[in-house]
mmCIF file of C-alpha atoms in Angstrom:
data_model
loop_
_atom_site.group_PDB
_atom_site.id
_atom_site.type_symbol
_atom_site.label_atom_id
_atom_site.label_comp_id
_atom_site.label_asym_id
_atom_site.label_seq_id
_atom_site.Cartn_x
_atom_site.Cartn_y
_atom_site.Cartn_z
ATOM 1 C CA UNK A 1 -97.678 30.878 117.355
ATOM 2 C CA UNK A 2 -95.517 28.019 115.581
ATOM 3 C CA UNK A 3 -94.651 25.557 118.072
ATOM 4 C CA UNK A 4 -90.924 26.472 119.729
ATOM 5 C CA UNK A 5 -88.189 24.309 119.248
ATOM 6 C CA UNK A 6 -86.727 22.976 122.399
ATOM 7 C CA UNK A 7 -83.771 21.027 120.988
ATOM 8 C CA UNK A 8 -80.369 21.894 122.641
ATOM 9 C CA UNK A 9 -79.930 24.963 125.292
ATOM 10 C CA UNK A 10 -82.578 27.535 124.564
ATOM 11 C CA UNK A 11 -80.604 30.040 126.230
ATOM 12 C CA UNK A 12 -81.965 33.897 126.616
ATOM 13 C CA UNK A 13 -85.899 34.766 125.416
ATOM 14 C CA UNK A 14 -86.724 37.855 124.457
ATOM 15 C CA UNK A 15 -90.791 39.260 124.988
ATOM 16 C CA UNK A 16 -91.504 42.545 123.487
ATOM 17 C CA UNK A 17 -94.816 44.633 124.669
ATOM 18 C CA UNK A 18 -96.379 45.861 121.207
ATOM 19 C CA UNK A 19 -100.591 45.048 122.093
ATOM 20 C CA UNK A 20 -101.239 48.369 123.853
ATOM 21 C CA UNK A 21 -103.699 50.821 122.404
ATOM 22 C CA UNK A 22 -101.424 54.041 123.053
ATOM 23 C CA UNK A 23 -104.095 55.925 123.690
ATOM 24 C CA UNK A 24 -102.207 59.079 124.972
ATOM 25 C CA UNK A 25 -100.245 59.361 121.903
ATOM 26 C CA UNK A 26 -102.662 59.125 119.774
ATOM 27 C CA UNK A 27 -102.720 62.543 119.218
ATOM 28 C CA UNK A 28 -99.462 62.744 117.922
ATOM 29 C CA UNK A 29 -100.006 59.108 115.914
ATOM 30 C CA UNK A 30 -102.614 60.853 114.157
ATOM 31 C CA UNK A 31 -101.333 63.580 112.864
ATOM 32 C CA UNK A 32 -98.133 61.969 111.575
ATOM 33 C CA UNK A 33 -100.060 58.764 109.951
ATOM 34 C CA UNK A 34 -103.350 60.316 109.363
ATOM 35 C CA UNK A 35 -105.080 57.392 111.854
ATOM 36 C CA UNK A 36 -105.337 56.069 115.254
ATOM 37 C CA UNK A 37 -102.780 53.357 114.957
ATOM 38 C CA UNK A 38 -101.038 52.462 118.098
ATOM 39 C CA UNK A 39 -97.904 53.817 118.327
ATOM 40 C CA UNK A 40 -95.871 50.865 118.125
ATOM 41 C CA UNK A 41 -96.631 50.781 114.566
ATOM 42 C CA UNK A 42 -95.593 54.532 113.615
ATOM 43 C CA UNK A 43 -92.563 55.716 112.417
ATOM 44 C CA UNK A 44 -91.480 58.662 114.915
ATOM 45 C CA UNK A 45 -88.243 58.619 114.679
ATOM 46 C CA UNK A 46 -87.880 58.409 110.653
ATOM 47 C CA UNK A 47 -85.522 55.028 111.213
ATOM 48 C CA UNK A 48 -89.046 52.837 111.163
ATOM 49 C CA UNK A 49 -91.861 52.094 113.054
ATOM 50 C CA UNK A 50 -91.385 51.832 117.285
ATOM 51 C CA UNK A 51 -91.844 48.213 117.311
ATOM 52 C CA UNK A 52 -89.550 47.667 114.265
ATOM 53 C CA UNK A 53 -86.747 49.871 116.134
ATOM 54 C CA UNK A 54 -87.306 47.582 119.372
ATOM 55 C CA UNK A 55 -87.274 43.983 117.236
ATOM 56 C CA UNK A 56 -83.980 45.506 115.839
ATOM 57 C CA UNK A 57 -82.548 46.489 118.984
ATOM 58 C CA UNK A 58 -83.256 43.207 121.079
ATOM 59 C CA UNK A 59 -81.730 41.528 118.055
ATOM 60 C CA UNK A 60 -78.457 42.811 119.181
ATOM 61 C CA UNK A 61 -78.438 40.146 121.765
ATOM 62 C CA UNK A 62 -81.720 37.808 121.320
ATOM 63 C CA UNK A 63 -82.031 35.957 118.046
ATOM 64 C CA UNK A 64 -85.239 36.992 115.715
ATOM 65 C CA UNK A 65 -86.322 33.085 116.875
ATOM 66 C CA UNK A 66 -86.183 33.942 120.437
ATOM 67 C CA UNK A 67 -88.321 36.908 120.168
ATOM 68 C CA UNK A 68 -91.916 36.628 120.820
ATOM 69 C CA UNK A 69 -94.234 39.688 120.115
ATOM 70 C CA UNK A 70 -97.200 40.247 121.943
ATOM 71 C CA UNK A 71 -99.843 41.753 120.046
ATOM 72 C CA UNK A 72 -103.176 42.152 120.101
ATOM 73 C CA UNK A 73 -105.694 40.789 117.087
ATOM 74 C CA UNK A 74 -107.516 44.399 116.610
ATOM 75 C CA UNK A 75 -104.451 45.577 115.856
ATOM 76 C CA UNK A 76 -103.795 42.934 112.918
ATOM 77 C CA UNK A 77 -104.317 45.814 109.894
ATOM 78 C CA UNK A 78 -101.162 47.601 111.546
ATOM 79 C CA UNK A 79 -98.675 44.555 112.367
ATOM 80 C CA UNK A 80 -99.283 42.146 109.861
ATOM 81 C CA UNK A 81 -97.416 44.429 107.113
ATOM 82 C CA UNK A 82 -94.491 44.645 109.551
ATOM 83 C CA UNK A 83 -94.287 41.019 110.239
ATOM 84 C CA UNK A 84 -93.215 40.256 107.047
ATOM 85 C CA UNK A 85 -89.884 42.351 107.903
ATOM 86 C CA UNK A 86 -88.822 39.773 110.744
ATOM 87 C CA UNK A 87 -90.275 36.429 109.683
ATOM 88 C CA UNK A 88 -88.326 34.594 112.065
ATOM 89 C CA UNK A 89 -90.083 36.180 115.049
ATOM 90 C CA UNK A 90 -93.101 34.690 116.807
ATOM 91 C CA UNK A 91 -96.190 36.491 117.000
ATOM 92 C CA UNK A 92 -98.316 35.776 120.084
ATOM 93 C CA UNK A 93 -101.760 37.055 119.209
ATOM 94 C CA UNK A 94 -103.962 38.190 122.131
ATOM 95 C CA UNK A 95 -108.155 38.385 121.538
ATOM 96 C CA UNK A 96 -107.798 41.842 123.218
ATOM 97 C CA UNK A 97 -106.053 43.516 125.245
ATOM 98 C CA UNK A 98 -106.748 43.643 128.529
ATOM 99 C CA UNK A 99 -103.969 45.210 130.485
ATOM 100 C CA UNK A 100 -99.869 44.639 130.261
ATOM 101 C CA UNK A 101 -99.847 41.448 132.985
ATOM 102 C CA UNK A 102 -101.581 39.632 130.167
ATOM 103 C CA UNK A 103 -99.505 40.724 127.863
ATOM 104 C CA UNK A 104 -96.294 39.377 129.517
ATOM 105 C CA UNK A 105 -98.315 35.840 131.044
ATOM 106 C CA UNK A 106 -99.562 34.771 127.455
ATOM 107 C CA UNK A 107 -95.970 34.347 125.775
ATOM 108 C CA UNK A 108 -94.786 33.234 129.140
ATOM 109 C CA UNK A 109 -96.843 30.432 129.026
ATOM 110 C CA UNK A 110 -96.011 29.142 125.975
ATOM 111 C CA UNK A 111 -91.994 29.348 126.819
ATOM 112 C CA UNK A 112 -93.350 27.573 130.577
ATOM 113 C CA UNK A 113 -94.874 24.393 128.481
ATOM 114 C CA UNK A 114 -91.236 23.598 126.958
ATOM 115 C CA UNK A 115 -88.885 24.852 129.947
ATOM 116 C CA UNK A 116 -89.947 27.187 132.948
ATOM 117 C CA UNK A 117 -85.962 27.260 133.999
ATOM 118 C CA UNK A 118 -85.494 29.191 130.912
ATOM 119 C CA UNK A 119 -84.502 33.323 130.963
ATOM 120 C CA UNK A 120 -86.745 35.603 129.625
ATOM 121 C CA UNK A 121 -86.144 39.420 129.095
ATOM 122 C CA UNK A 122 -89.737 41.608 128.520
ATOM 123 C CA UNK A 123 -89.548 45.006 126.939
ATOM 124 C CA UNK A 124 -91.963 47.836 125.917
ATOM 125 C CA UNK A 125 -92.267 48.628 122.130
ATOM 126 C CA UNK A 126 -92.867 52.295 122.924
ATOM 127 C CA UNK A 127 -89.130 53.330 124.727
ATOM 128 C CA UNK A 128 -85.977 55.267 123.362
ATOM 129 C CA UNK A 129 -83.163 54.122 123.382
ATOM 130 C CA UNK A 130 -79.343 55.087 122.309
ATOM 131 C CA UNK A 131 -76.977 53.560 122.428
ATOM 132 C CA UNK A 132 -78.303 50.516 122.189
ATOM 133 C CA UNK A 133 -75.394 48.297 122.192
ATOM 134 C CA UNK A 134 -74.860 49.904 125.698
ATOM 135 C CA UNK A 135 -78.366 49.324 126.477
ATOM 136 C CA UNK A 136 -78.389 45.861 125.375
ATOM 137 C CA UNK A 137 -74.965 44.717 127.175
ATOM 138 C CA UNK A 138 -76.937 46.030 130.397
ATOM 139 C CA UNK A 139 -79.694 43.192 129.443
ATOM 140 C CA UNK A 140 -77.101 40.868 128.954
ATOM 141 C CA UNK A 141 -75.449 41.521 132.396
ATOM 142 C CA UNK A 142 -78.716 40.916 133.981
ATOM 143 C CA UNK A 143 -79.638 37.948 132.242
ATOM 144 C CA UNK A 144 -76.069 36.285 133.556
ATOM 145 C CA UNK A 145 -77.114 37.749 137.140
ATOM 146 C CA UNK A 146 -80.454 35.906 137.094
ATOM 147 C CA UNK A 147 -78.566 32.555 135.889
ATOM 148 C CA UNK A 148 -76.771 32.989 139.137
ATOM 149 C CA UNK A 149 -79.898 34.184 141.082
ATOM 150 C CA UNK A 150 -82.829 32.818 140.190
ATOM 151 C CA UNK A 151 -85.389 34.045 142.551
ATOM 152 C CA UNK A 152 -84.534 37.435 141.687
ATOM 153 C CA UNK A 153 -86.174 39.696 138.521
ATOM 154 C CA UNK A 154 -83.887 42.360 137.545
ATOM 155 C CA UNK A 155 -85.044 45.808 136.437
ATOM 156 C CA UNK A 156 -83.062 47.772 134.358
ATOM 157 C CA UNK A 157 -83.191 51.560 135.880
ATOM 158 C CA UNK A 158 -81.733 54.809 134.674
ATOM 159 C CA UNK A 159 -80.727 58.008 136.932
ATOM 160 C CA UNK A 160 -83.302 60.733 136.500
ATOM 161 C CA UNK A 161 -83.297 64.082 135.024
ATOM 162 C CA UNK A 162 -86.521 65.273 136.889
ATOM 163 C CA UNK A 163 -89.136 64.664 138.851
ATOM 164 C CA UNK A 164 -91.270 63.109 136.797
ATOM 165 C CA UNK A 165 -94.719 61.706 138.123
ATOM 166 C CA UNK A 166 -95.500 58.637 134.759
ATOM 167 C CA UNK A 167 -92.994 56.892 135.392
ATOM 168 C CA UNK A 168 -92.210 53.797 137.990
ATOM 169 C CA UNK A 169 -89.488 54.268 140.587
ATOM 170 C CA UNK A 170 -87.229 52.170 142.490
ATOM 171 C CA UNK A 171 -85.001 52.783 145.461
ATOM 172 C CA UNK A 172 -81.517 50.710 145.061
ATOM 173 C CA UNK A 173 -80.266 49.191 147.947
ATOM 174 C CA UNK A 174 -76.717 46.761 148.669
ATOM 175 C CA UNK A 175 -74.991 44.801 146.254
ATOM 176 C CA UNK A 176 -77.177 41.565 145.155
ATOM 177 C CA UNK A 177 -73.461 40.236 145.460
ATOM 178 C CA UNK A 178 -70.746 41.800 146.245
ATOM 179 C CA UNK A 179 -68.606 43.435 143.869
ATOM 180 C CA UNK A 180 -71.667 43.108 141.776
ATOM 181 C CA UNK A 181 -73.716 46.725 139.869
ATOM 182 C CA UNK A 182 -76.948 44.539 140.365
ATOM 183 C CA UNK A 183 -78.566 45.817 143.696
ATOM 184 C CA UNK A 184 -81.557 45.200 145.700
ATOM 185 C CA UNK A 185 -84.951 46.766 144.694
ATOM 186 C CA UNK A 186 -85.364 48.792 148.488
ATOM 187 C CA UNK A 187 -88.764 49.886 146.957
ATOM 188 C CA UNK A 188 -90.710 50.352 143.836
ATOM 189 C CA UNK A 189 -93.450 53.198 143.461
ATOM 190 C CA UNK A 190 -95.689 53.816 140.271
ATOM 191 C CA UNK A 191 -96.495 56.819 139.391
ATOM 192 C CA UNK A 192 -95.664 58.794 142.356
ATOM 193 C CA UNK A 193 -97.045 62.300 143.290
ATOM 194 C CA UNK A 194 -94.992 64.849 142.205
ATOM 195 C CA UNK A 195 -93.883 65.894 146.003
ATOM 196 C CA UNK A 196 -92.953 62.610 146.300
ATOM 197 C CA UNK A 197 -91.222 62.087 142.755
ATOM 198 C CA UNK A 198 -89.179 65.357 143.782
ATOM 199 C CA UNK A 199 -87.805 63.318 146.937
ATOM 200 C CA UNK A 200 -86.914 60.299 145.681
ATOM 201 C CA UNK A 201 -84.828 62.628 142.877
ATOM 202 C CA UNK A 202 -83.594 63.896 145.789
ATOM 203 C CA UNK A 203 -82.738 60.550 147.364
ATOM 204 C CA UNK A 204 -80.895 58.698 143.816
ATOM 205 C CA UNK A 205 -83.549 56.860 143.262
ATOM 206 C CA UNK A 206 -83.762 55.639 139.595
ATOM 207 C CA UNK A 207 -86.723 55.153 136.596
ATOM 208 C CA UNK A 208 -88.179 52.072 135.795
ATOM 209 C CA UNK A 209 -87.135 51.376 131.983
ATOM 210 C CA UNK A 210 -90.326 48.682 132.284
ATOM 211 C CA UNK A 211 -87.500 46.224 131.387
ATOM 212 C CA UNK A 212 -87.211 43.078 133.481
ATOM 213 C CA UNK A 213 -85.092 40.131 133.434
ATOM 214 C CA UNK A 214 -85.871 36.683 135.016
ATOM 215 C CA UNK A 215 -86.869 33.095 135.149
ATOM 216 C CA UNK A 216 -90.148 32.458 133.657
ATOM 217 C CA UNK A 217 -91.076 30.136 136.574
ATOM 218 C CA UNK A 218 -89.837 33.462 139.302
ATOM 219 C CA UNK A 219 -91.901 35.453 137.378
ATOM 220 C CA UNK A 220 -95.138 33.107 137.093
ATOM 221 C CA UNK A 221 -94.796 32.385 140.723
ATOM 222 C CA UNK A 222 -94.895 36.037 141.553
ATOM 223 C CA UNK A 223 -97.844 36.279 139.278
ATOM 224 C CA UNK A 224 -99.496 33.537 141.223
ATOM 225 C CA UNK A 225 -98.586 35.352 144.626
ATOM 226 C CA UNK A 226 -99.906 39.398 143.886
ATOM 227 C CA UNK A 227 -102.286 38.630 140.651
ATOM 228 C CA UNK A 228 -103.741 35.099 141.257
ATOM 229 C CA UNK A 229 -107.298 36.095 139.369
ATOM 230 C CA UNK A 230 -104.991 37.339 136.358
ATOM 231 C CA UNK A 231 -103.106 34.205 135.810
ATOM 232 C CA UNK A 232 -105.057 31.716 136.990
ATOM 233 C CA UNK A 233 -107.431 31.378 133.968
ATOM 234 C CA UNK A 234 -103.949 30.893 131.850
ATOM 235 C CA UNK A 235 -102.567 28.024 133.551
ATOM 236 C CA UNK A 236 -105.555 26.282 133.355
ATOM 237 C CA UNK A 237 -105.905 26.418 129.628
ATOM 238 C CA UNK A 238 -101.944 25.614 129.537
ATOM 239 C CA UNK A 239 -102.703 21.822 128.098
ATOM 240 C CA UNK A 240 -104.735 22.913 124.921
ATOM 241 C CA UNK A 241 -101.909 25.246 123.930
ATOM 242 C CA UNK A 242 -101.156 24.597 119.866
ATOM 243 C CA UNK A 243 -104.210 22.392 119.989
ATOM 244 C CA UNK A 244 -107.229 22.814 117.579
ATOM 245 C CA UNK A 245 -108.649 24.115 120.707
ATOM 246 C CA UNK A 246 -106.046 26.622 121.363
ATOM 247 C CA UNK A 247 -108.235 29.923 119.866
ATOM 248 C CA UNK A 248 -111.498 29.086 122.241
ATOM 249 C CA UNK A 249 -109.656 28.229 125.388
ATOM 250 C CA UNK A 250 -107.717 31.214 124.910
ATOM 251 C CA UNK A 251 -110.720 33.515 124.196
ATOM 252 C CA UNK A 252 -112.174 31.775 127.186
ATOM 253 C CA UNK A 253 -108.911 32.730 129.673
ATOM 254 C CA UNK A 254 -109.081 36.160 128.255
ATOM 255 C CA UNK A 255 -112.682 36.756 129.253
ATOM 256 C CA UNK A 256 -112.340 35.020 132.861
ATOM 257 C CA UNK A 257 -108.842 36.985 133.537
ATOM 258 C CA UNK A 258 -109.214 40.101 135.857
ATOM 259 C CA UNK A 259 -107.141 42.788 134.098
ATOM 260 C CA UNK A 260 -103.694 44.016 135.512
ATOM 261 C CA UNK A 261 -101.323 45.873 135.147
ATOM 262 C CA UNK A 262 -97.913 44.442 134.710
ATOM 263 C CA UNK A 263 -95.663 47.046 136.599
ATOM 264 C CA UNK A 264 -98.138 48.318 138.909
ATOM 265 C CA UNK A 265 -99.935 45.061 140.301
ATOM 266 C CA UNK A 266 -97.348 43.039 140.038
ATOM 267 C CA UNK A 267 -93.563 44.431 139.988
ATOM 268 C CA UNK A 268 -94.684 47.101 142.442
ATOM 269 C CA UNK A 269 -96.363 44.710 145.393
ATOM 270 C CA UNK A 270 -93.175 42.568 144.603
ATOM 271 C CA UNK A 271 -90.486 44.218 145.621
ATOM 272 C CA UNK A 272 -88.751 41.609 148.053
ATOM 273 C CA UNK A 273 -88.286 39.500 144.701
ATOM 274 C CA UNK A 274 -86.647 42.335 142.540
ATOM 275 C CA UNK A 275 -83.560 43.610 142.038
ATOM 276 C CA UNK A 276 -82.067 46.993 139.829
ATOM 277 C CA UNK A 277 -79.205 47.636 137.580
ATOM 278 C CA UNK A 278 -78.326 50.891 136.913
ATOM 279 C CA UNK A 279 -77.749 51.361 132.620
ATOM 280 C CA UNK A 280 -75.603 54.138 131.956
ATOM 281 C CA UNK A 281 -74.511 56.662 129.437
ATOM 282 C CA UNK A 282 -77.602 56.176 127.498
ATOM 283 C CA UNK A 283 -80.604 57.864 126.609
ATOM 284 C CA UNK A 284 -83.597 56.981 127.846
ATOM 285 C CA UNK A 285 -87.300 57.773 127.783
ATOM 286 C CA UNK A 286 -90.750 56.241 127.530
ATOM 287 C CA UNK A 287 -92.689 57.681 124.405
ATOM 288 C CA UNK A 288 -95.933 58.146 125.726
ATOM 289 C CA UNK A 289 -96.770 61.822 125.603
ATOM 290 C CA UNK A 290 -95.987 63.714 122.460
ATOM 291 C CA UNK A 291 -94.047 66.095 124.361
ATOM 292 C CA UNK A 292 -91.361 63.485 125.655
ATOM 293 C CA UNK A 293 -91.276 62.049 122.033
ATOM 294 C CA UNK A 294 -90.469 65.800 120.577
ATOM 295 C CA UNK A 295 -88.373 66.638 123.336
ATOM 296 C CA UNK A 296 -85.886 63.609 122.749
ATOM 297 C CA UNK A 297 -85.994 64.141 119.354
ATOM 298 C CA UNK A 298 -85.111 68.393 119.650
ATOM 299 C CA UNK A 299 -82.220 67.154 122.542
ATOM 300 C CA UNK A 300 -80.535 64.951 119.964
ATOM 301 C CA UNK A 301 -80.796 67.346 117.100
ATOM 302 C CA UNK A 302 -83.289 65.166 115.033
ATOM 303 C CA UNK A 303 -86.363 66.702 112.900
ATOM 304 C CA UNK A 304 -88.685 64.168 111.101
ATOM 305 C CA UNK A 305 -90.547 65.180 108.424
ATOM 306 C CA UNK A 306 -93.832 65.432 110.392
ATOM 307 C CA UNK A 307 -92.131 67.746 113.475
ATOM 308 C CA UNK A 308 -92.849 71.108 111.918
ATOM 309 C CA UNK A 309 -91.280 74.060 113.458
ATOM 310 C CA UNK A 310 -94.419 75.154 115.536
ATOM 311 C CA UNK A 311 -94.807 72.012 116.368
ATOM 312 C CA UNK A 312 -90.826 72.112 117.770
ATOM 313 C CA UNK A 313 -91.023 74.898 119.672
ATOM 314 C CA UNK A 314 -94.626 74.033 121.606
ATOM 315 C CA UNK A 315 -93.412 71.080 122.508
ATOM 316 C CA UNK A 316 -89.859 70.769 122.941
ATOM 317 C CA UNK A 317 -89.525 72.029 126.791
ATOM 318 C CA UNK A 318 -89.699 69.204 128.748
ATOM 319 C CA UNK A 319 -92.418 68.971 131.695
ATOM 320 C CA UNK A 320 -92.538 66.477 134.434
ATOM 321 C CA UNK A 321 -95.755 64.901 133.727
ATOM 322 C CA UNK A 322 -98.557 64.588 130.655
ATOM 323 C CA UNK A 323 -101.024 67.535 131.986
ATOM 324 C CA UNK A 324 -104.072 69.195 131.197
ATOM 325 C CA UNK A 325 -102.677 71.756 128.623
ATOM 326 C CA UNK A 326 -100.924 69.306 126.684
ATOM 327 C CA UNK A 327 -103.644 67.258 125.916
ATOM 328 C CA UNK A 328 -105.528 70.688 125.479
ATOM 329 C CA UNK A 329 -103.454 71.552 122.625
ATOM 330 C CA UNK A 330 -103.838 68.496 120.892
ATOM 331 C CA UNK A 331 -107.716 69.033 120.573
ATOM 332 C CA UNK A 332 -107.184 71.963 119.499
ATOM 333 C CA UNK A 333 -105.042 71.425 116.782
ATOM 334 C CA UNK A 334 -106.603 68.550 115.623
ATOM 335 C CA UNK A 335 -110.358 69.829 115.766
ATOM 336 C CA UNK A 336 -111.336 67.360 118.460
#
């Protein structure tokens, strides 16, 4: 990554999530590009690619220079044509990937060696979202809530329309301040049961969008606190970064770091340290079965050119959770 400029008030970062492997949409991936490309990298919605959609949308508030994209170097036949659409945006190249706490740490670090005071605001490549101005003056709320706060991250969350056992789940509590929407995280669960999912419904709990707003120094510090063997291995290689040496050490960090996952190892063991704001009047949902992504698509009256009638009508009910027939019906149309 070009070294960052840190004349004058750097004022909001923006991190976006694009080096997973999407391996349970894969099915879908491949029979709308013909390949296994991560699904950050396909057009599903027929308005571009995931991770062009979420560059676009983030630019609404974060500058193309503020963004950095995490991706991973396997990946490098799929992103490097796209790059060339946002040149202004910094790539952050991981050797692998090896889970979504990595993902998040490496840019981190590189925004920690100018300023750790500054605001950064992570997001998935793989969400829907509309409206997005709506959706985006929600990140810009929290963003002025951490400048005020700044030992609290700040989740964006979104009332539920079922009891649905993928997603993360967090229990809002009283006012961070008063007359404030930003509350207390009470608790966060990942990936609950589905008796369990079905209570906090029950109880207006909300979904975890996976977006999070804070300090990079909160959110290293809560990375040294719940996932020391993730993180350490980065800080120590912080000196060499944009050095001739950068490449090794990082290769080296990457080997010695013990995966993690981002949400579940971290945000979930931290919940003292978080806090929610509800987003609403927008649609919402993390594309990571092909039955969400058709689903959305059917509920706002949209039909790509790859969403075939049969195709519509198998999938378009929604279900609470990725099961065993879905994926069933994948290998079976695709001859796996």
């Amino acid at each position: 990554m070009r070294p960052i400029d840190d004349t004058g008030h750097p004022g909001l970062w923006g991190i976006i999530l694009a080096g997973g492997d999407g391996i349970r949409l894969q099915p879908l991936t491949r029979w709308v590009t013909g390949d296994a490309r991560p699904k950050q990298f396909c057009d599903l919605s027929g308005n571009g690619s995931l991770l062009q959609e979420t560059v676009r949308r983030v630019a609404r508030l974060i500058p193309l220079d503020r963004q950095l994209l995490s991706l991973t170097r396997a990946h490098a036949r799929f992103y490097e044509p796209l790059l060339g659409r946002f040149p202004e945006a910094r790539p952050v190249i991981q050797p692998v990937n090896r889970g979504t706490a990595l993902g998040v740490l490496y840019p981190m670090l590189h925004l920690a060696a100018i300023d750790p005071g500054v605001t950064v605001a992570v997001f998935p490549s793989d969400h829907f979202v509309m409206p997005t101005d709506r959706f985006m003056d929600a990140v810009a709320e929290a963003a002025a809530t951490v400048e005020r706060h700044p030992h609290t991250a700040v989740l964006l969350g979104v009332l539920p329309s079922s009891a649905e056992t993928e997603y993360g789940w967090i229990e809002p509590g009283e006012a961070l301040a008063p007359g404030r929407a930003v509350r207390h995280a009470v608790r966060f669960v990942e990936k609950p049961s589905l008796p369990l999912a079905q209570e906090m419904l029950r109880a207006g709990w909300l979904w975890n969008t996976l977006v999070v707003v804070a300090k990079v120094i909160h959110l290293f510090r809560l990375a040294v606190a719940y996932i020391p063997d993730t993180v350490r291995p980065l800080v120590l290689m912080r000196d060499v970064l944009d050095t001739p040496d950068h490449d090794a050490a990082v290769a080296r960090a990457y080997a010695a770091a013990v995966p993690a996952n981002f949400s579940r190892d971290l945000l979930e063991r931290a919940g003292e340290s978080l806090s929610v704001l509800e987003v609403q009047g927008v649609t919402w949902s993390d594309w990571g079965t092909p039955r969400r992504v058709v689903s959305t698509l059917h509920r706002l009256g949209r039909q790509p050119a790859w969403m075939t009638e049969g195709l519509r009508k198998e999938l378009a009910v929604p279900e609470p959770a990725y099961d065993g027939h879905e994926a069933a019906l994948w290998r079976g149309r695709l001859g796996a």
